[in-house]
Structures are given as C-alpha cells and as structure tokens.
C-alpha cells in the first residue's frame, strides 16, 4: 500500500467517523450505546499501549536511577 493510498484510506475513515458523529443526536439509544462501547474500546487500547510503551522504555533506557548498577547482584560461577 502506497503512502497516498494510506492517507486516502485514513481520510475516508475520518469522514465516516464525522458523519457518524453528526447523525448521533438523532440515533437510537442502542446505536448510541454501541458507538460508546466502540469508543471506549479504542480509548482502552490506546491507554494500554501507552502504558506498555512507557514501561518498556523505562526499563530499556536505564532510567532506574544513578544507583541502580550497585543494587544489582552479580552471579558468579561456583568454584
């Protein structure tokens, strides 16, 4: 998929989303509830992704503090 096709696809999804938001005040309660569940699911996935990335970055970047290297125990081979 080329970048232009990807941008067109994202734009089409955005337009459908805006159209859905415009029709939402006139929608049935079931449709409003289902739309809210979908939005809640998307928000949950984004929040969990951000948390997972921040935890991974925290452990990979050595952000444990200046004294972290002294707190780690070294394993030595048995004599």
C-alpha positions as protocol buffer text, in pm:
chain_id: "A"
residue {
  index: 1
  type: UNK
  ca { x: 0 y: 0 z: 0 }
}
residue {
  index: 2
  type: UNK
  ca { x: 147 y: 331 z: -104 }
}
residue {
  index: 3
  type: UNK
  ca { x: 151 y: 631 z: 129 }
}
residue {
  index: 4
  type: UNK
  ca { x: -105 y: 811 z: -87 }
}
residue {
  index: 5
  type: UNK
  ca { x: -349 y: 519 z: -64 }
}
residue {
  index: 6
  type: UNK
  ca { x: -295 y: 501 z: 310 }
}
residue {
  index: 7
  type: UNK
  ca { x: -370 y: 872 z: 351 }
}
residue {
  index: 8
  type: UNK
  ca { x: -684 y: 839 z: 138 }
}
residue {
  index: 9
  type: UNK
  ca { x: -798 y: 545 z: 349 }
}
residue {
  index: 10
  type: UNK
  ca { x: -739 y: 739 z: 673 }
}
residue {
  index: 11
  type: UNK
  ca { x: -927 y: 1037 z: 530 }
}
residue {
  index: 12
  type: UNK
  ca { x: -1221 y: 815 z: 430 }
}
residue {
  index: 13
  type: UNK
  ca { x: -1235 y: 665 z: 780 }
}
residue {
  index: 14
  type: UNK
  ca { x: -1225 y: 1015 z: 931 }
}
residue {
  index: 15
  type: UNK
  ca { x: -1508 y: 1133 z: 708 }
}
residue {
  index: 16
  type: UNK
  ca { x: -1720 y: 830 z: 803 }
}
residue {
  index: 17
  type: UNK
  ca { x: -1648 y: 900 z: 1170 }
}
residue {
  index: 18
  type: UNK
  ca { x: -1752 y: 1266 z: 1137 }
}
residue {
  index: 19
  type: UNK
  ca { x: -2068 y: 1165 z: 953 }
}
residue {
  index: 20
  type: UNK
  ca { x: -2148 y: 918 z: 1230 }
}
residue {
  index: 21
  type: UNK
  ca { x: -2094 y: 1190 z: 1493 }
}
residue {
  index: 22
  type: UNK
  ca { x: -2326 y: 1427 z: 1306 }
}
residue {
  index: 23
  type: UNK
  ca { x: -2603 y: 1164 z: 1296 }
}
residue {
  index: 24
  type: UNK
  ca { x: -2556 y: 1060 z: 1659 }
}
residue {
  index: 25
  type: UNK
  ca { x: -2804 y: 1305 z: 1823 }
}
residue {
  index: 26
  type: UNK
  ca { x: -3085 y: 1159 z: 1607 }
}
residue {
  index: 27
  type: UNK
  ca { x: -2980 y: 796 z: 1656 }
}
residue {
  index: 28
  type: UNK
  ca { x: -3148 y: 520 z: 1856 }
}
residue {
  index: 29
  type: UNK
  ca { x: -3033 y: 458 z: 2212 }
}
residue {
  index: 30
  type: UNK
  ca { x: -2893 y: 118 z: 2108 }
}
residue {
  index: 31
  type: UNK
  ca { x: -2682 y: 281 z: 1837 }
}
residue {
  index: 32
  type: UNK
  ca { x: -2555 y: 544 z: 2081 }
}
residue {
  index: 33
  type: UNK
  ca { x: -2463 y: 274 z: 2332 }
}
residue {
  index: 34
  type: UNK
  ca { x: -2282 y: 63 z: 2073 }
}
residue {
  index: 35
  type: UNK
  ca { x: -2093 y: 366 z: 1946 }
}
residue {
  index: 36
  type: UNK
  ca { x: -1992 y: 449 z: 2303 }
}
residue {
  index: 37
  type: UNK
  ca { x: -1868 y: 93 z: 2358 }
}
residue {
  index: 38
  type: UNK
  ca { x: -1655 y: 112 z: 2042 }
}
residue {
  index: 39
  type: UNK
  ca { x: -1508 y: 445 z: 2153 }
}
residue {
  index: 40
  type: UNK
  ca { x: -1438 y: 307 z: 2500 }
}
residue {
  index: 41
  type: UNK
  ca { x: -1262 y: 5 z: 2347 }
}
residue {
  index: 42
  type: UNK
  ca { x: -1044 y: 227 z: 2126 }
}
residue {
  index: 43
  type: UNK
  ca { x: -955 y: 452 z: 2420 }
}
residue {
  index: 44
  type: UNK
  ca { x: -869 y: 149 z: 2636 }
}
residue {
  index: 45
  type: UNK
  ca { x: -639 y: 5 z: 2370 }
}
residue {
  index: 46
  type: UNK
  ca { x: -462 y: 339 z: 2327 }
}
residue {
  index: 47
  type: UNK
  ca { x: -414 y: 385 z: 2702 }
}
residue {
  index: 48
  type: UNK
  ca { x: -281 y: 32 z: 2748 }
}
residue {
  index: 49
  type: UNK
  ca { x: -45 y: 78 z: 2453 }
}
residue {
  index: 50
  type: UNK
  ca { x: 90 y: 399 z: 2603 }
}
residue {
  index: 51
  type: UNK
  ca { x: 137 y: 231 z: 2941 }
}
residue {
  index: 52
  type: UNK
  ca { x: 313 y: -68 z: 2784 }
}
residue {
  index: 53
  type: UNK
  ca { x: 543 y: 152 z: 2578 }
}
residue {
  index: 54
  type: UNK
  ca { x: 629 y: 372 z: 2874 }
}
residue {
  index: 55
  type: UNK
  ca { x: 709 y: 70 z: 3093 }
}
residue {
  index: 56
  type: UNK
  ca { x: 924 y: -82 z: 2820 }
}
residue {
  index: 57
  type: UNK
  ca { x: 1106 y: 247 z: 2759 }
}
residue {
  index: 58
  type: UNK
  ca { x: 1158 y: 291 z: 3132 }
}
residue {
  index: 59
  type: UNK
  ca { x: 1326 y: -47 z: 3168 }
}
residue {
  index: 60
  type: UNK
  ca { x: 1521 y: -38 z: 2841 }
}
residue {
  index: 61
  type: UNK
  ca { x: 1662 y: 313 z: 2868 }
}
residue {
  index: 62
  type: UNK
  ca { x: 1825 y: 256 z: 3203 }
}
residue {
  index: 63
  type: UNK
  ca { x: 1604 y: 503 z: 3382 }
}
residue {
  index: 64
  type: UNK
  ca { x: 1635 y: 312 z: 3709 }
}
residue {
  index: 65
  type: UNK
  ca { x: 1834 y: 590 z: 3870 }
}
residue {
  index: 66
  type: UNK
  ca { x: 2201 y: 655 z: 3932 }
}
residue {
  index: 67
  type: UNK
  ca { x: 2247 y: 384 z: 4200 }
}
residue {
  index: 68
  type: UNK
  ca { x: 2076 y: 105 z: 4006 }
}
residue {
  index: 69
  type: UNK
  ca { x: 2401 y: -56 z: 3894 }
}
residue {
  index: 70
  type: UNK
  ca { x: 2508 y: -107 z: 4256 }
}
residue {
  index: 71
  type: UNK
  ca { x: 2182 y: -268 z: 4360 }
}
residue {
  index: 72
  type: UNK
  ca { x: 2200 y: -547 z: 4103 }
}
residue {
  index: 73
  type: UNK
  ca { x: 2354 y: -868 z: 4230 }
}
residue {
  index: 74
  type: UNK
  ca { x: 2611 y: -1045 z: 4021 }
}
residue {
  index: 75
  type: UNK
  ca { x: 2607 y: -1418 z: 3972 }
}
residue {
  index: 76
  type: UNK
  ca { x: 2945 y: -1581 z: 3997 }
}
residue {
  index: 77
  type: UNK
  ca { x: 3027 y: -1934 z: 3890 }
}
residue {
  index: 78
  type: UNK
  ca { x: 3072 y: -2194 z: 4159 }
}
residue {
  index: 79
  type: UNK
  ca { x: 3431 y: -2284 z: 4239 }
}
